[in-house]
Coordinates of C-alpha atoms in Angstrom, one line a residue:
M1 CA 57.4 140.2 98.7
Y2 CA 61.0 139.8 99.7
P3 CA 61.9 139.2 103.4
K4 CA 63.4 142.2 105.2
Q5 CA 67.2 142.1 105.3
S6 CA 68.7 142.0 108.8
T7 CA 71.2 144.6 110.0
W8 CA 73.8 141.8 110.2
E9 CA 73.1 140.7 106.6
S10 CA 73.2 144.4 105.5
R11 CA 76.6 144.8 107.0
M12 CA 77.9 141.6 105.5
S13 CA 76.7 142.7 102.0
E14 CA 79.2 145.7 102.2
T15 CA 82.7 144.7 101.4
K16 CA 85.2 146.2 103.9
E17 CA 88.9 146.5 103.8
I18 CA 91.4 147.0 106.6
I19 CA 94.9 148.6 106.6
F20 CA 97.4 148.1 109.4
D21 CA 100.3 149.6 111.3
Y22 CA 102.5 152.0 109.4
K23 CA 100.2 152.2 106.4
A24 CA 97.3 153.2 108.6
R25 CA 99.2 155.9 110.5
S26 CA 100.8 157.2 107.3
Q27 CA 97.3 157.6 105.7
L28 CA 96.1 159.5 108.7
L29 CA 99.2 161.7 108.7
K30 CA 98.7 162.5 105.0
G31 CA 95.1 163.8 105.8
I32 CA 96.4 165.8 108.8
Q33 CA 99.1 167.2 106.5
I34 CA 96.5 168.4 104.0
L35 CA 94.6 170.1 106.8
C36 CA 97.7 171.7 108.3
D37 CA 99.0 173.0 105.0
A38 CA 95.6 174.7 104.4
V39 CA 95.1 176.3 107.8
S40 CA 98.7 177.2 108.6
V41 CA 99.0 179.9 106.0
T42 CA 96.3 181.9 107.9
L43 CA 98.3 182.0 111.1
G44 CA 99.5 185.4 112.6
P45 CA 99.0 189.0 111.5
S46 CA 100.8 188.2 108.2
G47 CA 98.6 185.2 107.5
L48 CA 97.2 184.9 104.0
N49 CA 93.6 184.3 102.8
I50 CA 92.1 181.0 101.5
G51 CA 89.5 181.2 98.8
V52 CA 86.5 178.8 99.1
E53 CA 84.1 178.1 96.3
S54 CA 80.7 179.8 96.8
S55 CA 77.4 178.5 95.6
F56 CA 77.1 181.7 93.5
G57 CA 79.2 184.7 92.8
A58 CA 82.9 185.2 93.8
P59 CA 84.7 182.7 96.1
E60 CA 84.5 183.4 99.8
M61 CA 87.9 184.6 101.2
L62 CA 88.7 183.2 104.6
N63 CA 91.4 184.1 107.1
N64 CA 90.3 182.0 110.0
G65 CA 91.8 178.6 110.6
H66 CA 88.6 177.1 112.0
C67 CA 86.4 178.3 109.1
V68 CA 89.0 177.0 106.6
A69 CA 89.2 173.6 108.4
K70 CA 85.5 173.0 107.9
E71 CA 85.9 173.2 104.1
I72 CA 88.7 170.7 103.9
G73 CA 88.4 167.1 102.6
A74 CA 90.9 164.5 101.5
P75 CA 91.2 162.3 98.4
N76 CA 90.5 159.0 100.1
Q77 CA 88.6 157.7 103.1
Y78 CA 91.6 157.0 105.3
Q79 CA 93.2 160.4 104.8
D80 CA 89.8 161.9 105.4
M81 CA 89.8 160.3 108.8
G82 CA 93.0 162.2 109.6
V83 CA 91.4 165.4 108.4
D84 CA 88.3 164.8 110.6
I85 CA 90.5 164.2 113.7
G86 CA 92.2 167.6 113.0
K87 CA 88.9 169.3 112.5
D88 CA 87.8 168.0 115.8
V89 CA 90.9 169.5 117.5
A90 CA 90.2 172.9 115.9
A91 CA 86.5 172.8 116.8
K92 CA 87.1 171.8 120.4
I93 CA 89.7 174.5 121.0
R94 CA 87.5 177.2 119.4
S95 CA 84.4 176.1 121.4
I96 CA 86.3 176.4 124.7
C97 CA 88.4 179.5 124.0
G98 CA 87.1 181.2 120.8
D99 CA 90.6 181.3 119.4
G100 CA 93.7 179.1 118.8
A101 CA 92.3 176.6 116.4
T102 CA 95.1 177.1 113.8
T103 CA 97.8 176.9 116.4
G104 CA 96.2 173.7 117.7
V105 CA 96.1 172.1 114.3
I106 CA 99.8 173.0 113.6
L107 CA 100.9 171.6 117.0
F108 CA 98.8 168.4 116.5
H109 CA 100.3 167.9 113.1
Q110 CA 103.9 168.3 114.2
L111 CA 103.3 165.9 117.2
V112 CA 102.0 163.2 114.8
V113 CA 105.0 163.8 112.4
E114 CA 107.5 163.4 115.3
G115 CA 105.5 160.6 116.9
V116 CA 105.4 158.5 113.7
K117 CA 109.1 159.0 113.2
S118 CA 109.7 157.7 116.7
I119 CA 107.5 154.6 116.2
S120 CA 109.4 153.9 112.9
T121 CA 112.6 153.5 115.1
G122 CA 110.9 150.8 117.1
I123 CA 109.6 152.8 120.1
N124 CA 106.3 151.6 121.5
P125 CA 103.5 154.2 121.0
I126 CA 102.1 153.5 124.5
Q127 CA 105.5 154.6 126.0
I128 CA 105.4 157.8 123.8
K129 CA 101.9 158.6 125.1
R130 CA 102.9 158.1 128.7
S131 CA 105.9 160.5 128.2
W132 CA 103.7 163.0 126.4
D133 CA 101.2 163.0 129.3
E134 CA 103.9 163.7 131.8
I135 CA 105.7 166.4 129.8
A136 CA 102.5 168.1 128.8
K137 CA 101.7 168.6 132.5
K138 CA 105.2 170.2 133.0
I139 CA 104.6 172.5 129.9
L140 CA 101.3 173.7 131.4
Q141 CA 103.1 174.4 134.7
E142 CA 105.8 176.5 132.9
L143 CA 103.0 178.4 131.1
D144 CA 101.4 179.2 134.4
K145 CA 104.7 180.5 135.8
A146 CA 105.1 182.9 132.9
S147 CA 101.5 184.2 133.1
T148 CA 100.3 187.5 134.5
P149 CA 96.7 188.4 135.5
L150 CA 94.5 190.4 133.1
Q151 CA 93.9 193.6 135.1
T152 CA 93.8 196.8 132.9
S153 CA 91.6 198.0 130.1
D154 CA 94.7 198.3 127.9
Q155 CA 95.3 194.5 128.4
I156 CA 91.7 193.7 127.6
E157 CA 92.1 195.7 124.3
M158 CA 95.4 193.9 123.5
I159 CA 93.8 190.5 123.9
A160 CA 90.7 191.4 122.0
T161 CA 92.7 192.9 119.1
A162 CA 95.2 190.0 119.0
S163 CA 92.5 187.4 118.9
S164 CA 90.7 189.2 116.1
A165 CA 93.7 189.1 113.8
G166 CA 94.7 192.7 114.6
N167 CA 91.2 194.3 114.2
K168 CA 91.6 197.4 116.3
S169 CA 87.9 198.2 116.1
V170 CA 87.0 194.9 117.7
G171 CA 89.6 195.5 120.5
K172 CA 88.2 199.0 121.1
W173 CA 84.5 197.8 121.3
I174 CA 85.3 195.0 123.7
R175 CA 87.4 197.3 125.9
E176 CA 84.5 199.9 126.0
A177 CA 82.0 197.1 126.8
F178 CA 84.0 195.8 129.7
E179 CA 84.6 199.3 131.1
M180 CA 80.8 199.9 130.9
A181 CA 79.8 196.6 132.5
G182 CA 82.4 196.9 135.4
P183 CA 84.5 194.2 137.0
Q184 CA 81.6 191.8 137.8
G185 CA 79.6 192.7 134.7
I186 CA 78.6 190.7 131.7
V187 CA 79.4 191.5 128.0
T188 CA 77.3 190.0 125.2
V189 CA 77.3 190.3 121.4
E190 CA 74.1 190.7 119.4
E191 CA 72.9 191.7 116.0
G192 CA 71.9 195.4 116.0
D193 CA 69.3 197.2 114.0
S194 CA 71.5 199.9 112.4
E195 CA 74.5 200.1 110.1
N196 CA 76.8 201.1 113.0
T197 CA 78.0 199.0 115.8
Q198 CA 76.9 200.3 119.2
I199 CA 77.3 199.4 122.8
C200 CA 74.2 199.4 125.0
F201 CA 73.9 199.1 128.7
S202 CA 71.2 197.4 130.9
E203 CA 70.7 195.4 134.1
G204 CA 71.4 191.7 133.7
M205 CA 71.8 188.4 135.3
Q206 CA 74.1 185.3 134.6
I207 CA 72.9 181.8 135.5
S208 CA 75.4 179.0 135.7
K209 CA 73.2 176.5 133.8
G210 CA 72.7 176.0 130.1
F211 CA 70.1 174.4 127.8
L212 CA 68.7 171.1 128.9
S213 CA 68.9 169.7 125.3
A214 CA 71.2 170.4 122.4
Q215 CA 68.1 169.9 120.2
F216 CA 67.2 173.5 120.9
I217 CA 70.1 174.4 118.6
K218 CA 69.1 174.8 115.0
K219 CA 71.3 172.9 112.5
S220 CA 71.9 176.1 110.5
Q221 CA 73.5 177.8 113.5
E222 CA 77.3 177.8 113.6
K223 CA 77.4 179.1 117.2
K224 CA 75.9 176.6 119.7
I225 CA 73.7 179.2 121.4
V226 CA 70.0 179.9 121.7
E227 CA 68.9 183.6 121.6
L228 CA 65.4 184.6 122.6
D229 CA 64.2 188.2 122.0
N230 CA 61.8 189.6 124.7
P231 CA 61.1 186.1 126.1
R232 CA 58.4 185.4 128.8
V233 CA 60.0 183.6 131.7
L234 CA 58.3 180.6 133.4
L235 CA 59.7 179.9 136.8
L236 CA 59.0 176.4 138.2
E237 CA 59.8 175.1 141.7
Q238 CA 59.0 171.6 140.4
G239 CA 59.4 170.1 136.9
I240 CA 57.0 169.2 134.1
S241 CA 55.9 165.6 133.7
N242 CA 53.1 166.0 131.2
I243 CA 53.0 168.5 128.3
Q244 CA 49.2 168.8 128.7
E245 CA 49.8 170.8 131.9
I246 CA 51.2 173.7 130.0
I247 CA 49.3 173.5 126.6
P248 CA 47.0 176.4 127.5
L249 CA 49.9 178.5 128.5
L250 CA 51.9 177.7 125.4
N251 CA 48.9 178.6 123.2
E252 CA 48.7 182.0 125.0
V253 CA 52.5 182.6 124.4
V254 CA 52.1 181.7 120.7
E255 CA 49.1 184.0 120.3
T256 CA 51.2 187.0 121.6
K257 CA 54.0 186.0 119.2
S258 CA 56.4 185.9 122.2
S259 CA 59.2 183.5 123.0
L260 CA 59.5 181.5 126.2
L261 CA 62.3 180.6 128.6
I262 CA 61.5 177.9 131.1
I263 CA 63.6 177.7 134.3
A264 CA 62.7 174.5 136.2
G265 CA 63.6 173.5 139.7
G266 CA 62.6 169.9 139.0
T267 CA 62.9 167.4 136.1
I268 CA 61.3 168.1 132.7
D269 CA 60.2 164.8 131.2
N270 CA 61.9 163.7 128.0
D271 CA 58.6 163.7 126.1
V272 CA 57.9 167.3 127.2
L273 CA 61.5 168.3 126.1
S274 CA 60.9 166.7 122.7
T275 CA 57.7 168.6 122.2
L276 CA 59.3 171.9 123.1
T277 CA 62.4 171.4 120.9
L278 CA 60.2 170.3 118.0
N279 CA 58.2 173.5 118.2
H280 CA 61.3 175.6 118.6
I281 CA 63.0 174.1 115.5
R282 CA 59.8 174.4 113.4
G283 CA 59.5 178.1 114.5
T284 CA 56.1 177.6 116.0
L285 CA 57.3 178.7 119.4
P286 CA 60.8 180.0 120.1
V287 CA 61.5 178.3 123.4
C288 CA 64.3 177.0 125.6
A289 CA 64.4 175.2 128.9
I290 CA 67.2 175.3 131.6
A291 CA 67.5 173.8 135.1
A292 CA 67.6 176.1 138.1
P293 CA 71.0 176.0 139.9
E294 CA 71.6 175.3 143.6
I295 CA 69.7 172.7 145.7
G296 CA 67.0 172.7 148.3
D297 CA 66.1 176.1 149.9
A298 CA 68.9 177.8 147.9
R299 CA 67.2 176.8 144.7
T300 CA 63.9 178.2 145.8
T301 CA 65.6 181.5 146.9
F302 CA 67.3 181.7 143.5
L303 CA 64.0 181.3 141.6
E304 CA 62.4 184.0 143.9
D305 CA 65.3 186.3 143.0
V306 CA 64.7 185.7 139.2
A307 CA 61.0 186.3 139.8
V308 CA 61.7 189.7 141.3
F309 CA 64.2 190.5 138.5
S310 CA 61.8 189.5 135.7
G311 CA 58.5 190.6 137.3
G312 CA 57.1 187.1 137.3
H313 CA 55.6 184.6 139.8
L314 CA 57.2 181.4 141.2
V315 CA 55.0 178.5 140.2
S316 CA 54.6 176.3 143.2
T317 CA 51.8 174.4 144.9
M318 CA 53.3 175.8 148.2
V319 CA 52.1 179.3 147.3
G320 CA 48.8 178.1 145.8
L321 CA 49.9 178.3 142.1
P322 CA 49.9 174.9 140.5
L323 CA 51.3 174.5 137.0
N324 CA 48.0 173.8 135.3
S325 CA 46.7 177.2 136.6
V326 CA 49.5 179.3 135.2
R327 CA 48.6 181.9 132.6
L328 CA 50.5 184.6 130.7
H329 CA 50.2 187.2 133.5
H330 CA 52.1 184.9 135.8
L331 CA 55.2 184.9 133.7
G332 CA 58.2 187.2 134.0
S333 CA 59.8 189.0 131.1
V334 CA 63.3 190.1 130.0
E335 CA 64.6 191.9 126.9
K336 CA 67.0 189.2 125.9
A337 CA 68.0 185.6 126.9
I338 CA 71.2 184.1 125.6
I339 CA 71.7 180.4 126.4
D340 CA 74.6 178.1 125.7
A341 CA 75.6 174.7 127.0
K342 CA 76.9 176.0 130.3
N343 CA 75.4 179.4 131.0
T344 CA 72.4 181.6 130.6
I345 CA 72.4 185.4 130.4
L346 CA 69.3 187.4 131.0
R347 CA 69.4 191.1 130.0
G348 CA 66.9 193.8 130.8
G349 CA 64.6 192.3 133.5
K350 CA 61.1 193.8 133.4
G351 CA 60.7 193.5 137.2
D352 CA 59.5 196.5 139.3
P353 CA 62.7 198.6 140.1
T354 CA 61.3 199.3 143.6
A355 CA 60.8 195.5 144.2
I356 CA 64.4 194.8 143.0
K357 CA 65.8 197.6 145.3
K358 CA 63.8 196.2 148.3
R359 CA 65.1 192.7 147.6
L360 CA 68.7 193.9 147.4
E361 CA 68.2 195.8 150.7
E362 CA 67.0 192.6 152.3
I363 CA 70.1 190.7 151.0
L364 CA 72.4 193.4 152.3
S365 CA 70.8 193.4 155.7
A366 CA 71.0 189.6 155.9
E367 CA 74.7 189.8 154.8
E368 CA 75.5 192.2 157.7
D369 CA 73.9 189.8 160.2
A370 CA 75.4 186.7 158.8
E371 CA 78.2 185.2 160.9
I372 CA 79.1 182.0 159.1
P373 CA 81.5 182.7 156.1
S374 CA 79.6 180.3 153.8
D375 CA 76.4 182.2 154.4
K376 CA 78.1 185.5 153.6
E377 CA 79.4 184.0 150.4
V378 CA 75.9 182.9 149.3
L379 CA 74.4 186.3 150.1
E380 CA 77.3 188.0 148.2
K381 CA 76.6 185.8 145.2
R382 CA 72.9 186.7 145.3
K383 CA 73.7 190.4 145.6
L384 CA 75.9 190.3 142.5
R385 CA 73.3 188.3 140.6
L386 CA 70.6 190.9 141.2
S387 CA 72.8 194.0 140.7
N388 CA 74.8 192.9 137.7
K389 CA 75.2 195.0 134.6
V390 CA 75.2 193.9 131.0
A391 CA 77.0 195.7 128.2
S392 CA 75.7 194.5 124.8
I393 CA 77.8 195.0 121.6
R394 CA 75.1 195.4 119.0
V395 CA 76.7 194.6 115.6
G396 CA 75.9 196.8 112.7
A397 CA 77.1 196.8 109.0
P398 CA 75.7 197.7 105.6
S399 CA 74.9 194.1 104.7
E400 CA 73.7 190.9 106.5
T401 CA 76.9 189.1 105.3
E402 CA 79.1 191.7 106.9
V403 CA 77.0 191.7 110.1
A404 CA 77.4 187.9 110.3
A405 CA 81.1 188.0 109.7
L406 CA 81.7 190.8 112.2
K407 CA 79.5 189.2 114.8
S408 CA 81.4 185.9 114.5
L409 CA 84.7 187.8 114.9
L410 CA 83.4 189.7 118.0
V411 CA 82.0 186.5 119.6
D412 CA 85.4 184.7 119.2
S413 CA 87.3 187.7 120.4
L414 CA 85.0 188.1 123.4
S415 CA 85.4 184.4 124.3
A416 CA 89.2 184.8 124.2
T417 CA 89.0 187.9 126.4
Y418 CA 86.9 185.9 129.0
S419 CA 89.5 183.1 128.8
A420 CA 92.2 185.7 129.6
K421 CA 90.2 187.1 132.5
E422 CA 89.9 183.6 133.9
K423 CA 93.5 182.5 133.9
G424 CA 95.7 185.4 132.8
I425 CA 97.8 186.2 129.8
L426 CA 101.1 185.2 128.2
P427 CA 103.6 187.0 126.0
G428 CA 102.4 185.5 122.7
G429 CA 101.0 182.0 122.6
A430 CA 103.5 180.6 120.1
T431 CA 106.4 182.3 121.8
S432 CA 105.4 181.0 125.2
L433 CA 105.3 177.5 123.9
V434 CA 108.9 177.9 122.7
H435 CA 109.9 179.4 126.0
A436 CA 108.2 176.5 128.0
A437 CA 109.9 173.8 125.8
H438 CA 113.3 175.6 126.1
T439 CA 113.0 175.9 129.9
L440 CA 112.2 172.2 130.2
S441 CA 115.1 171.2 127.9
N442 CA 117.4 172.9 130.5
T443 CA 115.7 171.7 133.6
L444 CA 114.7 168.1 132.9
T445 CA 117.1 165.3 134.0
S446 CA 119.0 163.4 131.3
E447 CA 116.8 160.4 132.0
E448 CA 113.7 162.4 131.5
L449 CA 115.0 164.0 128.3
H450 CA 115.8 160.7 126.8
A451 CA 112.5 159.1 127.6
P452 CA 110.5 158.0 124.5
G453 CA 108.8 160.9 122.8
V454 CA 110.0 163.7 125.0
S455 CA 112.3 165.3 122.5
A456 CA 109.5 164.9 119.9
L457 CA 107.1 166.9 122.1
L458 CA 109.6 169.6 122.9
K459 CA 110.6 170.0 119.3
A460 CA 106.9 170.2 118.2
C461 CA 106.3 173.1 120.5
S462 CA 108.3 175.4 118.2
A463 CA 106.1 174.5 115.1
P464 CA 103.5 177.3 115.5
F465 CA 106.2 179.9 116.0
R466 CA 108.0 178.8 112.9
H467 CA 104.8 179.1 110.9
I468 CA 104.2 182.6 112.1
V469 CA 107.7 183.7 111.1
A470 CA 107.4 182.0 107.7
N471 CA 104.1 183.7 107.0
A472 CA 105.8 187.0 107.6
G473 CA 108.3 186.2 104.8
V474 CA 111.2 185.5 107.1
E475 CA 113.4 182.4 107.4
P476 CA 112.3 180.7 110.7
A477 CA 115.5 179.0 111.8
P478 CA 117.7 182.1 112.4
V479 CA 114.8 183.9 114.2
L480 CA 114.2 180.9 116.4
Y481 CA 117.9 180.7 117.3
A482 CA 118.1 184.4 118.1
L483 CA 114.9 184.1 120.3
L484 CA 116.5 181.3 122.3
Q485 CA 119.6 183.4 122.9
H486 CA 117.3 186.1 124.4
F487 CA 115.7 183.4 126.7
E488 CA 119.2 182.3 127.8
K489 CA 119.7 185.9 129.0
G490 CA 116.5 185.9 131.0
E491 CA 114.6 188.1 128.6
H492 CA 111.3 186.2 128.7
N493 CA 109.1 188.8 127.1
M494 CA 111.0 188.9 123.9
G495 CA 109.3 187.5 120.8
F496 CA 108.8 187.9 117.1
N497 CA 106.6 190.8 115.9
S498 CA 105.2 189.9 112.4
I499 CA 104.3 193.5 111.7
T500 CA 107.8 194.9 112.2
G501 CA 109.7 191.6 111.3
E502 CA 111.8 192.1 114.4
I503 CA 112.4 190.4 117.8
E504 CA 111.3 192.8 120.5
D505 CA 109.4 193.0 123.8
I506 CA 106.1 191.7 122.5
V507 CA 104.2 192.5 125.8
K508 CA 104.9 196.2 125.2
S509 CA 103.8 195.7 121.6
G510 CA 100.5 194.3 122.7
I511 CA 101.1 190.7 121.5
V512 CA 99.6 188.6 124.3
D513 CA 97.4 185.5 124.4
P514 CA 95.2 183.9 127.1
V515 CA 96.8 181.2 129.3
K516 CA 93.6 179.2 129.0
T517 CA 93.8 179.1 125.2
I518 CA 97.4 177.8 125.2
H519 CA 96.5 175.3 127.9
T520 CA 93.6 174.0 125.8
I521 CA 95.8 173.9 122.6
V522 CA 98.4 171.7 124.4
K523 CA 95.8 169.4 125.9
C524 CA 93.8 168.9 122.8
A525 CA 96.8 168.5 120.5
V526 CA 98.6 166.0 122.7
S527 CA 95.4 164.0 123.3
A528 CA 94.5 163.8 119.6
A529 CA 98.1 163.0 118.5
S530 CA 98.2 160.2 121.1
I531 CA 95.0 158.7 119.5
V532 CA 96.6 158.7 116.1
L533 CA 99.8 157.0 117.4
L534 CA 97.8 154.3 119.2
T535 CA 95.8 153.6 116.0
E536 CA 96.9 150.2 114.7
A537 CA 94.3 149.6 112.0
L538 CA 91.7 151.5 110.0
I539 CA 88.6 149.9 108.5
G540 CA 86.8 151.3 105.5
K541 CA 84.8 150.5 102.4
E542 CA 86.7 148.5 99.8
D543 CA 87.7 150.5 96.8
K544 CA 86.1 148.4 94.1
K545 CA 87.8 150.2 91.2
E546 CA 91.2 149.5 92.7
H547 CA 90.2 145.9 93.4
K548 CA 89.2 145.3 89.8
Q549 CA 92.5 146.6 88.6

């Protein structure tokens, strides 16, 4: 019997190679170039499709930069590192905003191109990074100055349509859903049970806490969310330290073929979480656990509000209901629970309408008597939580493939719309980047303009715009020059319309983008490009074939 090889010996048995300086950065840049070349052709309303090999049948035709990026690889390991950094940029932007992945990759690529050129002239990459960090802040400030709040239903439809590559049906559905839910309401996207997409309306509640463990997400899921249909709701003032305390309850839930949402005011032990996630992944019991928001008495009050909304009981020794005594009839129930990393949405609480009305009346009465502004704010928050409306876009199509594709498009578009509601809108994301860079080129001092990397960053800001114009079959340089002339005249809403092929007032044409999306694109692109420029060496497995030659 041979002795077990140590981790150190195992590592030493693998021959490694290391590349430095310009060679390392150039290999990363080649990989980033491969990724950018693939995703950039999909940008804008005139973007083209990318065919991806399918395991059976015809190739899948994609027109979404994020989906295309996931399929890209590079010929060697070092170039593949560059591809992976670009994929990370795309994934992060999409997870935050639901849109903008392609623009982010293009800006990231151009920053690396310009940055590598600057380094080749002898400029220190650390100096470039410092300049980029400072100028990026100024770009974000310029974007904020150019923004306007999202206020009307027409603007909501514009954003939703633009973020879904011009799909007018998506824009119309999201507009109708927001109109139905109201200013403080919640909009969700779910799979429907018919061939037609419908919008349904119900009472709902949003909780500013997400799942306690990412292990509740199944590996096959592209969207990092947990969806529970008709879940029972377990409300705990304390936590769970031992899984044995809830085994009888879990068995009852399994027997009724229900799902379970746990909202805990205390800590759930890691072993308990592991058991719950394992059963969820295996399909034995669809379950998810979240922490209750607030602290102290405010947390208890929150749990009591949810108990009224869902028709359940608050599990607490203070009210004579210890955890090991809880059974199915103590649990609340809702029609749907949607949980992501930060938020939980409960739709269709099964609580007694009379009890909910009475609870709201108590809150209104307390709000009238409250004298301290902070108390009024807390009571207003509770009132909105209990009286919120949820509009659900239930996706329908003739086939499961079409349903999945349409649902993904709607989810991304809805995310972009929420981003726009949060920070406002801009006249075209790519156009606004050009405008911000142009404004800074006229307002920065000579010393600031000649700082290392500043001109590189300002130049890179026009890259997404140039790709949109090129994808429309028009030469970018003359269009960019003409646009800058409009900016010189103070015509800040002018931009390029890919559909008409003309420079026009793009706000009137409905070409707008969320400020938050462009902010995120700039931050992610600058951060990732700085990492590439500060990379002095890459370590990988030795290419034995090349070594033999």
